[in-house]
Short mmCIF file of C-alpha atoms in Angstrom, two decimals:
data_model
loop_
_atom_site.label_atom_id
_atom_site.label_comp_id
_atom_site.label_asym_id
_atom_site.label_seq_id
_atom_site.Cartn_x
_atom_site.Cartn_y
_atom_site.Cartn_z
CA MET N 1 81.69 88.22 116.51
CA ALA N 2 80.57 85.72 113.92
CA GLN N 3 83.12 83.06 112.91
CA LYS N 4 81.95 83.41 109.33
CA GLU N 5 83.85 86.68 108.83
CA SER N 6 86.45 86.27 106.23
CA LEU N 7 89.99 87.71 106.38
CA LYS N 8 90.02 88.46 102.69
CA GLU N 9 86.70 90.13 102.65
CA VAL N 10 87.46 92.26 105.78
CA PHE N 11 90.73 93.47 104.31
CA LYS N 12 89.64 93.45 100.59
CA ASN N 13 90.20 97.21 100.14
CA ASP N 14 93.47 97.29 102.04
CA PHE N 15 95.80 94.52 100.92
CA LEU N 16 95.73 90.89 99.77
CA ILE N 17 95.69 88.13 102.52
CA GLY N 18 97.72 85.22 101.60
CA THR N 19 98.76 81.72 102.97
CA ALA N 20 101.46 79.21 102.08
CA LEU N 21 100.38 75.88 100.89
CA ASN N 22 102.10 72.43 101.46
CA SER N 23 101.83 69.61 99.00
CA PHE N 24 98.86 67.91 100.66
CA GLN N 25 97.01 71.29 100.43
CA ILE N 26 98.02 71.85 96.89
CA GLN N 27 96.67 68.41 95.97
CA GLN N 28 93.52 69.25 97.98
CA LYS N 29 94.08 66.19 100.28
CA ASP N 30 93.69 68.44 103.23
CA THR N 31 89.94 69.32 102.84
CA ALA N 32 89.65 71.22 106.18
CA ALA N 33 92.48 73.37 105.14
CA ASN N 34 91.02 73.79 101.74
CA ARG N 35 87.83 75.22 103.31
CA LEU N 36 89.90 77.82 105.20
CA VAL N 37 91.78 78.81 102.11
CA LEU N 38 88.81 79.42 100.05
CA GLN N 39 87.05 81.34 102.77
CA HIS N 40 89.88 83.53 103.99
CA PHE N 41 92.72 83.91 101.46
CA ASN N 42 93.05 85.52 98.11
CA ALA N 43 96.71 84.87 97.51
CA ILE N 44 98.87 81.63 97.83
CA THR N 45 102.45 80.89 97.98
CA PRO N 46 103.91 77.34 97.72
CA GLU N 47 105.88 76.27 100.80
CA ASN N 48 108.37 74.11 98.81
CA SER N 49 107.05 72.89 95.49
CA MET N 50 108.59 75.66 93.30
CA LYS N 51 111.99 75.34 94.94
CA ALA N 52 114.75 74.14 92.74
CA THR N 53 115.38 70.87 94.45
CA HIS N 54 111.76 69.90 93.92
CA LEU N 55 110.99 71.48 90.53
CA HIS N 56 114.39 71.20 88.75
CA PRO N 57 116.05 68.04 90.08
CA GLN N 58 118.33 67.32 87.34
CA TRP N 59 120.13 69.67 84.77
CA ASP N 60 117.76 68.85 81.98
CA LYS N 61 114.69 67.69 83.89
CA TYR N 62 111.83 69.67 85.38
CA ASN N 63 108.98 68.38 87.45
CA PHE N 64 106.06 70.78 87.14
CA THR N 65 103.37 68.43 88.43
CA LEU N 66 102.80 69.81 91.88
CA SER N 67 103.31 73.45 90.91
CA ASP N 68 101.06 73.10 87.93
CA GLN N 69 98.41 71.89 90.41
CA LEU N 70 98.88 74.91 92.62
CA VAL N 71 98.62 77.30 89.64
CA ALA N 72 95.52 75.59 88.42
CA TYR N 73 93.97 75.68 91.85
CA GLY N 74 94.75 79.47 92.09
CA ARG N 75 93.37 80.24 88.73
CA GLN N 76 90.18 78.19 89.24
CA HIS N 77 89.37 80.14 92.43
CA ASN N 78 90.61 83.53 91.39
CA ILE N 79 93.48 83.45 93.89
CA LYS N 80 96.75 85.29 93.10
CA ILE N 81 99.82 83.12 92.97
CA ASN N 82 103.25 84.20 94.28
CA GLY N 83 105.99 82.09 92.87
CA HIS N 84 108.49 81.12 95.58
CA THR N 85 111.41 81.15 94.72
CA LEU N 86 113.68 81.33 91.72
CA ILE N 87 117.10 81.95 93.14
CA TRP N 88 117.94 80.79 96.71
CA HIS N 89 121.09 79.43 98.22
CA SER N 90 119.18 76.77 100.08
CA GLN N 91 117.25 73.71 98.68
CA LEU N 92 119.52 73.58 95.66
CA PRO N 93 119.89 70.22 93.94
CA ALA N 94 123.28 68.54 94.14
CA TYR N 95 124.24 69.21 90.55
CA VAL N 96 124.04 72.92 91.24
CA LYS N 97 125.75 72.83 94.59
CA ASN N 98 128.72 70.91 93.00
CA LEU N 99 129.24 73.33 90.16
CA ASN N 100 132.76 74.94 90.10
CA ASN N 101 132.78 77.29 87.13
CA ALA N 102 130.92 80.49 86.44
CA ASP N 103 129.78 79.63 82.95
CA SER N 104 127.86 76.54 84.03
CA LEU N 105 126.22 78.28 86.91
CA LYS N 106 125.37 81.25 84.67
CA GLN N 107 123.74 78.74 82.23
CA TYR N 108 121.85 77.00 85.09
CA MET N 109 120.51 80.35 86.24
CA LYS N 110 119.41 81.41 82.83
CA ASP N 111 117.77 77.99 82.13
CA HIS N 112 116.13 77.83 85.43
CA ILE N 113 114.59 81.23 85.34
CA SER N 114 113.66 81.44 81.75
CA THR N 115 112.05 77.90 81.95
CA LEU N 116 110.24 78.39 85.27
CA ALA N 117 109.02 81.94 84.86
CA GLY N 118 108.32 81.34 81.18
CA HIS N 119 106.22 78.18 81.98
CA TYR N 120 103.94 80.30 84.18
CA LYS N 121 104.01 83.54 82.07
CA GLY N 122 100.64 85.17 82.48
CA LYS N 123 99.58 82.77 85.27
CA VAL N 124 101.73 83.81 88.17
CA PHE N 125 100.98 87.17 89.71
CA SER N 126 104.44 87.73 91.24
CA TRP N 127 107.84 86.07 91.84
CA ASP N 128 110.21 86.07 94.70
CA VAL N 129 113.10 86.36 92.24
CA VAL N 130 115.82 86.24 94.81
CA ASN N 131 115.48 84.96 98.31
CA GLU N 132 117.74 85.64 101.40
CA ALA N 133 120.79 86.96 99.65
CA LEU N 134 121.95 88.96 102.61
CA GLU N 135 123.84 87.95 105.74
CA GLY N 136 122.99 89.25 109.14
CA ASP N 137 125.81 91.92 108.94
CA GLY N 138 124.42 93.22 105.73
CA SER N 139 127.00 91.73 103.40
CA LEU N 140 125.98 89.52 100.58
CA ARG N 141 125.51 85.98 101.55
CA LYS N 142 128.58 83.68 100.63
CA SER N 143 126.48 81.48 98.33
CA ILE N 144 127.59 79.64 95.27
CA PHE N 145 125.95 82.41 93.28
CA LEU N 146 128.10 85.12 94.86
CA LYS N 147 131.30 82.98 94.81
CA LEU N 148 131.13 82.16 91.15
CA LEU N 149 129.08 84.92 89.60
CA GLY N 150 129.90 87.97 91.77
CA ASP N 151 127.72 90.73 93.08
CA ASP N 152 125.72 91.25 89.88
CA TYR N 153 124.09 87.90 89.87
CA ILE N 154 121.14 89.48 91.62
CA ILE N 155 120.59 92.13 88.89
CA ASP N 156 121.02 89.39 86.27
CA ALA N 157 118.32 87.27 88.09
CA PHE N 158 115.80 90.16 87.97
CA ARG N 159 116.68 90.97 84.40
CA LEU N 160 116.24 87.34 83.22
CA THR N 161 112.85 87.17 85.09
CA GLN N 162 111.65 90.42 83.66
CA GLN N 163 112.41 89.05 80.16
CA ALA N 164 110.64 85.60 80.75
CA ALA N 165 107.65 86.99 82.71
CA PRO N 166 107.09 90.62 81.74
CA ASP N 167 103.61 90.90 83.28
CA ALA N 168 104.57 89.45 86.66
CA GLU N 169 105.57 91.61 89.59
CA LEU N 170 109.17 90.97 90.79
CA TYR N 171 110.21 90.93 94.42
CA TYR N 172 113.26 90.52 96.65
CA ASN N 173 112.46 88.45 99.74
CA ASP N 174 114.40 88.20 102.97
CA TYR N 175 114.19 87.94 106.80
CA ASN N 176 115.26 90.40 109.58
CA ILE N 177 115.29 93.19 106.86
CA GLU N 178 113.06 95.31 109.08
CA GLY N 179 116.12 95.76 111.36
CA LEU N 180 118.50 98.55 110.69
CA THR N 181 121.60 96.64 109.49
CA LYS N 182 119.92 94.36 106.95
CA ARG N 183 117.43 97.13 106.03
CA ARG N 184 120.24 99.45 104.99
CA ALA N 185 121.74 96.68 102.92
CA ALA N 186 118.36 95.73 101.24
CA ILE N 187 117.83 99.40 100.44
CA ALA N 188 121.30 99.58 98.73
CA LEU N 189 120.63 96.37 96.78
CA ILE N 190 117.19 97.70 95.54
CA LYS N 191 118.84 100.90 94.48
CA LYS N 192 121.52 99.04 92.67
CA ILE N 193 118.83 96.97 90.77
CA GLN N 194 117.03 100.18 89.84
CA ALA N 195 120.14 101.92 88.81
CA ALA N 196 120.93 99.17 86.36
CA GLY N 197 117.53 99.85 84.70
CA VAL N 198 116.10 96.51 85.79
CA ARG N 199 112.61 96.30 87.23
CA ILE N 200 111.89 95.46 90.84
CA ASP N 201 108.27 95.94 92.00
CA GLY N 202 108.39 95.07 95.67
CA ILE N 203 110.19 93.75 98.81
CA GLY N 204 109.10 90.91 100.91
CA VAL N 205 109.74 91.17 104.67
CA GLN N 206 109.27 87.66 105.93
CA GLY N 207 107.85 88.49 109.41
CA HIS N 208 109.06 85.46 111.43
CA TRP N 209 108.90 87.15 114.79
CA ALA N 210 108.38 86.36 118.44
CA ALA N 211 104.95 87.19 119.96
CA VAL N 212 106.66 88.23 123.14
CA HIS N 213 108.35 91.16 121.26
CA VAL N 214 107.25 92.22 117.74
CA PRO N 215 109.69 94.92 116.64
CA LEU N 216 107.00 97.38 115.70
CA ALA N 217 109.25 100.54 115.53
CA ASP N 218 111.62 98.75 113.08
CA ILE N 219 108.74 97.32 111.09
CA GLU N 220 107.18 100.82 110.68
CA GLN N 221 110.58 102.40 109.78
CA SER N 222 111.06 99.59 107.23
CA ILE N 223 107.62 100.21 105.58
CA GLN N 224 108.39 103.98 105.28
CA GLU N 225 111.98 103.54 103.92
CA PHE N 226 111.18 100.70 101.55
CA SER N 227 108.14 102.27 100.04
CA ALA N 228 110.08 105.59 99.58
CA LEU N 229 111.99 103.64 96.90
CA GLY N 230 108.78 103.47 94.77
CA ILE N 231 108.18 99.77 95.49
CA LYS N 232 105.48 97.79 97.17
CA VAL N 233 106.03 96.41 100.68
CA MET N 234 104.90 92.81 101.33
CA PHE N 235 104.91 90.76 104.48
CA THR N 236 105.36 87.41 103.05
CA GLU N 237 105.95 84.65 105.68
CA LEU N 238 104.16 85.91 108.71
CA ASP N 239 104.09 83.83 111.86
CA LEU N 240 104.64 84.67 115.60
CA THR N 241 106.40 82.03 117.63
CA VAL N 242 105.21 81.69 121.23
CA LEU N 243 107.93 79.38 122.28
CA PRO N 244 111.17 80.45 124.04
CA SER N 245 114.10 80.91 121.78
CA PRO N 246 117.14 78.69 122.41
CA TYR N 247 119.32 81.33 120.83
CA LYS N 248 120.59 84.62 122.18
CA ARG N 249 119.64 86.27 119.00
CA ASP N 250 117.00 86.00 116.23
CA VAL N 251 117.82 83.10 113.93
CA VAL N 252 115.85 82.25 110.80
CA ASP N 253 118.59 80.36 109.03
CA VAL N 254 117.03 76.98 108.04
CA SER N 255 120.37 75.21 108.44
CA GLN N 256 120.33 75.88 112.21
CA ARG N 257 118.64 72.80 113.59
CA THR N 258 120.90 71.22 116.16
CA LEU N 259 119.29 71.74 119.61
CA PRO N 260 117.53 69.18 121.88
CA ASN N 261 113.90 69.11 122.58
CA THR N 262 113.28 69.59 126.34
CA PRO N 263 110.46 70.63 128.60
CA ALA N 264 112.19 74.04 128.87
CA THR N 265 112.22 74.59 125.17
CA ASN N 266 108.87 72.90 124.47
CA PRO N 267 106.75 74.00 127.40
CA TRP N 268 103.21 73.70 126.02
CA PRO N 269 102.91 70.35 124.10
CA ASN N 270 99.17 69.98 124.99
CA GLY N 271 97.86 73.45 124.46
CA LEU N 272 98.64 77.04 124.89
CA PRO N 273 97.94 78.74 128.29
CA ASP N 274 95.61 81.70 128.44
CA PHE N 275 98.26 84.23 129.13
CA LYS N 276 100.25 83.27 125.96
CA GLN N 277 97.15 83.20 123.88
CA ALA N 278 96.48 86.71 125.04
CA GLU N 279 100.03 87.72 124.14
CA LEU N 280 99.69 86.28 120.69
CA SER N 281 96.39 88.10 120.14
CA LYS N 282 97.83 91.42 121.30
CA SER N 283 100.90 91.09 119.03
CA TYR N 284 98.75 90.27 115.97
CA GLU N 285 96.38 93.17 116.86
CA ASP N 286 99.34 95.59 117.18
CA LEU N 287 100.73 94.35 113.86
CA PHE N 288 97.53 94.75 111.91
CA LYS N 289 96.91 98.16 113.33
CA LEU N 290 100.33 99.09 111.87
CA PHE N 291 99.52 97.40 108.52
CA LEU N 292 96.21 99.31 108.27
CA LYS N 293 98.06 102.58 108.96
CA TYR N 294 100.32 101.96 105.88
CA LYS N 295 97.69 100.08 103.75
CA ASP N 296 98.56 102.27 100.80
CA LYS N 297 102.07 101.09 100.76
CA ILE N 298 101.44 97.40 101.51
CA GLY N 299 100.45 95.02 98.81
CA ARG N 300 100.13 91.72 100.63
CA ILE N 301 100.20 89.99 104.06
CA THR N 302 100.86 86.29 103.67
CA PHE N 303 100.77 83.82 106.76
CA TRP N 304 103.38 81.07 106.53
CA GLY N 305 100.84 78.23 106.72
CA VAL N 306 97.14 77.84 107.00
CA HIS N 307 97.02 76.40 110.60
CA ASP N 308 99.31 75.60 113.61
CA GLY N 309 99.77 72.02 112.83
CA GLN N 310 101.31 72.84 109.44
CA SER N 311 103.82 75.49 110.72
CA TRP N 312 107.48 74.92 110.08
CA LEU N 313 108.04 76.38 113.50
CA ASN N 314 107.02 73.08 114.98
CA ASN N 315 110.42 71.72 113.77
CA PHE N 316 112.58 74.92 113.67
CA PRO N 317 114.91 75.44 115.23
CA ILE N 318 114.10 72.34 117.33
CA ALA N 319 112.39 69.35 115.92
CA GLY N 320 109.26 68.03 117.42
CA ARG N 321 108.10 71.08 119.33
CA THR N 322 104.51 72.25 119.55
CA ASN N 323 104.18 75.81 118.35
CA TYR N 324 101.08 78.01 118.03
CA PRO N 325 102.05 80.84 115.55
CA LEU N 326 99.15 81.35 113.23
CA LEU N 327 95.46 82.43 113.37
CA PHE N 328 93.93 78.87 113.11
CA ASP N 329 94.58 76.09 115.45
CA ARG N 330 95.27 72.38 114.82
CA SER N 331 91.60 71.74 114.56
CA TYR N 332 91.25 74.41 111.88
CA GLN N 333 89.34 76.68 114.20
CA PRO N 334 89.93 80.42 114.50
CA LYS N 335 91.94 81.41 117.56
CA PRO N 336 91.51 84.55 119.63
CA ALA N 337 94.33 86.05 117.45
CA PHE N 338 91.94 85.65 114.52
CA TYR N 339 89.25 87.72 116.09
CA ALA N 340 91.77 90.27 117.24
CA VAL N 341 93.00 90.78 113.63
CA ILE N 342 89.34 91.10 112.36
CA ALA N 343 88.62 93.62 115.10
CA THR N 344 91.40 95.99 114.01
CA HIS N 345 89.31 96.68 110.86
CA HIS N 346 86.11 97.33 112.74
CA ARG N 347 87.42 99.95 115.09
#
């Protein structure tokens, strides 16, 4: 099969194909990655440049430089931009984390959302309005937003974004929400937003899974149940780790980074063996078969990174490992998994 085939072209009548861009790629300093982005992707998400610690470092100071470059790049090349993310408990600047009264935090949230979403009004296709607000047990995360503002801060965040960016699609984004416990909690959350008369257009299922066991039945059930709420389903941060998990359960909490790098936890520093390459390909093939089955309900599939060398999974949950979770390798070449994904559409 010709290497020239393009993901965005193959799936152009099904769903958007997206990728996450880091700062070098946004500045177009990574020319090899830039070629892949233009060839294969029609949606982009910034890895970090729109997060509060980068973009809103002081109470009255915003730094739009990098995110403006991202938006200009997307608009120049007719690539849809997903803003990531407005309200998240992590990567908050110190002045926010140290707040201790509700009025100040409410003012921060209002200023942050109205300034950011307003700055990109008409330019950003969609926003991850609230990110990772649920705990593993389905309760609301004990974030500073919950502690100071109470349960309704999520509704308020969507309301503020709707006012500031009336033409943008508004999403809730989280990990492990394909699983039963968090799925039920996410459904309840969406229904609560809808009942308040506030718009929510979609939900982002992050898709940080292990190639050795992708939870296909849970994913299918989540597509059915989320779409039944009248919203789009997105898979927003897709990557499939091939390395052994040091945990006894799935962990995607970015604060959990305390384990040593050993040959047992980093078994393939110099290349992925054929049997793991085949496992990765089969898992991506199975996933995209499922995505195509529900293409009328899915708005976007976004890979969390352009190529393996960029992936956050090289450093999470153990720093310095060599992971291989994406469709393009460290030399920017398509892997067998790429061709497996393409082939799902040709069958």
